Short mmCIF file of C-alpha atoms and ligand atoms in Angstrom, two decimals:
data_model
loop_
_atom_site.label_atom_id
_atom_site.label_comp_id
_atom_site.label_asym_id
_atom_site.label_seq_id
_atom_site.Cartn_x
_atom_site.Cartn_y
_atom_site.Cartn_z
CA MET A 1 -26.58 38.31 57.77
CA ARG A 2 -27.29 34.76 56.66
CA CYS A 3 -24.63 32.15 57.36
CA PRO A 4 -23.08 31.10 54.01
CA PHE A 5 -22.46 27.61 55.35
CA CYS A 6 -25.75 26.51 56.90
CA GLY A 7 -28.22 29.27 55.99
CA ASN A 8 -28.96 30.26 59.57
CA ILE A 9 -29.96 33.93 59.59
CA ASP A 10 -29.06 34.60 63.21
CA THR A 11 -25.29 35.18 63.04
CA GLN A 12 -23.23 37.26 65.44
CA VAL A 13 -20.68 40.02 64.85
CA LYS A 14 -17.48 39.22 66.71
CA ASP A 15 -15.36 42.16 65.67
CA SER A 16 -15.75 45.31 63.54
CA ARG A 17 -12.98 47.50 62.34
CA PRO A 18 -12.21 49.98 59.59
CA ALA A 19 -10.41 48.64 56.54
CA GLU A 20 -8.94 50.19 53.39
CA ASP A 21 -8.23 53.57 54.82
CA HIS A 22 -11.66 53.90 56.41
CA VAL A 23 -13.71 53.43 53.27
CA SER A 24 -15.10 50.15 54.56
CA ILE A 25 -15.83 48.32 57.78
CA ARG A 26 -14.71 44.74 58.11
CA ARG A 27 -16.90 42.56 60.30
CA ARG A 28 -15.97 39.13 61.49
CA ARG A 29 -19.05 37.03 62.02
CA PHE A 30 -19.76 33.81 63.77
CA CYS A 31 -22.65 31.41 63.26
CA PRO A 32 -23.81 29.86 66.53
CA ALA A 33 -25.75 27.18 64.64
CA CYS A 34 -22.82 25.58 62.77
CA GLY A 35 -19.76 27.28 64.24
CA GLY A 36 -18.88 28.81 60.85
CA ARG A 37 -16.85 32.01 60.68
CA PHE A 38 -16.95 34.50 57.83
CA THR A 39 -16.16 38.13 57.08
CA THR A 40 -18.32 40.84 55.59
CA TYR A 41 -17.43 44.31 54.35
CA GLU A 42 -19.68 47.28 54.68
CA ARG A 43 -19.20 50.15 52.23
CA VAL A 44 -21.01 53.26 51.28
CA GLN A 45 -22.91 52.64 48.10
CA LEU A 46 -24.09 55.83 46.57
CA ARG A 47 -26.27 54.15 43.99
CA ASP A 48 -26.97 50.74 42.55
CA LEU A 49 -25.06 50.44 39.32
CA VAL A 50 -26.02 48.30 36.37
CA VAL A 51 -23.51 47.20 33.76
CA ILE A 52 -24.70 47.11 30.16
CA LYS A 53 -22.76 44.53 28.21
CA THR A 54 -22.03 44.96 24.51
CA ASN A 55 -24.65 42.32 23.70
CA GLY A 56 -27.17 44.53 25.49
CA ARG A 57 -27.60 42.34 28.56
CA ARG A 58 -27.76 44.05 31.92
CA GLU A 59 -26.04 42.85 35.03
CA ASP A 60 -25.69 44.29 38.52
CA PHE A 61 -22.32 45.90 38.96
CA ASP A 62 -20.10 43.62 41.03
CA ARG A 63 -17.29 45.38 42.83
CA ASP A 64 -15.62 42.06 43.69
CA LYS A 65 -15.29 41.11 40.04
CA LEU A 66 -13.79 44.48 39.23
CA GLU A 67 -11.41 44.12 42.14
CA ARG A 68 -10.38 40.61 41.07
CA SER A 69 -9.52 41.72 37.54
CA ILE A 70 -7.47 44.63 38.86
CA ARG A 71 -5.63 42.53 41.44
CA ILE A 72 -4.74 39.96 38.79
CA SER A 73 -3.31 42.72 36.57
CA MET A 74 -1.29 43.97 39.52
CA GLN A 75 0.08 40.56 40.47
CA LYS A 76 3.73 40.71 41.60
CA ARG A 77 3.92 44.41 40.79
CA PRO A 78 5.69 46.67 43.30
CA VAL A 79 2.57 48.59 44.31
CA GLU A 80 1.40 48.71 47.92
CA PRO A 81 -1.94 46.96 48.56
CA GLU A 82 -3.31 50.17 50.14
CA ARG A 83 -2.66 52.02 46.91
CA ILE A 84 -4.56 49.36 44.95
CA ASP A 85 -7.48 49.55 47.41
CA GLN A 86 -7.55 53.31 47.00
CA MET A 87 -7.50 53.01 43.24
CA ILE A 88 -10.41 50.54 43.25
CA SER A 89 -12.43 52.75 45.58
CA GLY A 90 -11.65 55.71 43.36
CA ILE A 91 -12.88 53.87 40.27
CA VAL A 92 -16.10 52.85 42.01
CA ARG A 93 -16.68 56.41 43.22
CA ARG A 94 -16.16 57.66 39.69
CA LEU A 95 -18.70 55.17 38.37
CA GLU A 96 -21.15 56.07 41.09
CA SER A 97 -20.88 59.75 40.39
CA MET A 98 -21.28 59.54 36.62
CA GLY A 99 -24.90 60.61 36.78
CA GLU A 100 -26.17 57.43 35.13
CA THR A 101 -26.87 54.20 36.96
CA ASP A 102 -26.55 52.20 33.73
CA ILE A 103 -22.96 52.06 32.59
CA PRO A 104 -21.68 50.33 29.45
CA SER A 105 -19.06 47.68 30.26
CA LYS A 106 -16.77 49.31 27.72
CA GLN A 107 -16.76 52.54 29.67
CA ILE A 108 -15.85 50.70 32.87
CA GLY A 109 -12.94 49.05 31.08
CA GLU A 110 -11.72 52.41 29.89
CA ILE A 111 -11.88 53.95 33.35
CA VAL A 112 -9.95 50.98 34.77
CA MET A 113 -7.28 51.29 32.08
CA GLU A 114 -6.92 54.98 32.75
CA ALA A 115 -6.46 54.35 36.47
CA LEU A 116 -3.98 51.52 35.90
CA ALA A 117 -1.97 53.60 33.45
CA ARG A 118 -1.38 56.17 36.16
CA ILE A 119 -0.20 53.59 38.71
CA ASP A 120 1.72 50.87 36.90
CA THR A 121 2.55 50.50 33.22
CA VAL A 122 2.96 46.72 33.31
CA ALA A 123 -0.42 46.24 34.96
CA TYR A 124 -1.94 48.57 32.40
CA VAL A 125 -0.48 46.62 29.49
CA ARG A 126 -1.69 43.32 30.99
CA PHE A 127 -5.19 44.62 31.45
CA ALA A 128 -5.32 46.44 28.13
CA SER A 129 -4.03 43.50 26.08
CA VAL A 130 -6.76 41.25 27.41
CA TYR A 131 -9.36 43.99 27.21
CA LYS A 132 -8.70 44.67 23.53
CA ASN A 133 -9.23 41.02 22.63
CA PHE A 134 -12.21 40.88 24.83
CA GLN A 135 -14.76 43.06 23.11
CA ALA A 136 -16.50 40.06 21.52
CA ALA A 137 -16.43 37.88 24.61
CA ASP A 138 -17.92 40.40 26.99
CA ASP A 139 -18.11 38.03 29.88
CA PHE A 140 -16.33 39.35 32.90
CA ASP A 141 -15.57 35.93 34.37
CA LYS A 142 -14.00 34.87 31.13
CA PHE A 143 -12.13 38.14 31.05
CA VAL A 144 -10.75 37.52 34.52
CA SER A 145 -9.62 34.02 33.62
CA GLU A 146 -7.87 35.26 30.47
CA LEU A 147 -6.14 37.92 32.47
CA ARG A 148 -4.70 35.43 34.93
CA PRO A 149 -0.98 35.30 34.07
CA ASP A 150 -0.19 31.93 35.71
CA PRO A 151 -3.08 29.50 35.39
CA ALA A 152 -3.19 26.72 37.96
CA PRO A 153 -1.55 23.54 36.67
CA GLU A 154 -4.00 20.96 35.41
CA LYS A 155 -4.61 17.97 37.62
ZN1 ZN B 201 -24.03 28.42 60.04
#
């Protein structure tokens, strides 16, 4: 795994352990070239998913983006982090087992809303209210920033 700090490809694994109820392995890595430390997660990926945006553009599915949007919706909600991890893994498994590798972004949004609705109504409303205004924008980064309930104060 290439060091994200200096680009050295010869990094060492210091520690590996299961995370998120054994659906992933967390590895702590060390770069002997620059002394940098970073963490990687290894997960089963059943297939490579592609998101089709409403403007027709295709983009590799990014689990981290999905996770970020869900965590922002769940901010300060009384739901255990393990439960959120399980929900995210469940959503990804659902996407992976849909039979198609190309998935419209709209369908992903609907699956997320369905999962949130089962876990926490407030998080569902937060996500859904942004999602419904979002159809034109269709840019996940923008979506995530709109979802953020407390933006950082301007400097
Ligand atoms: Zn390095």
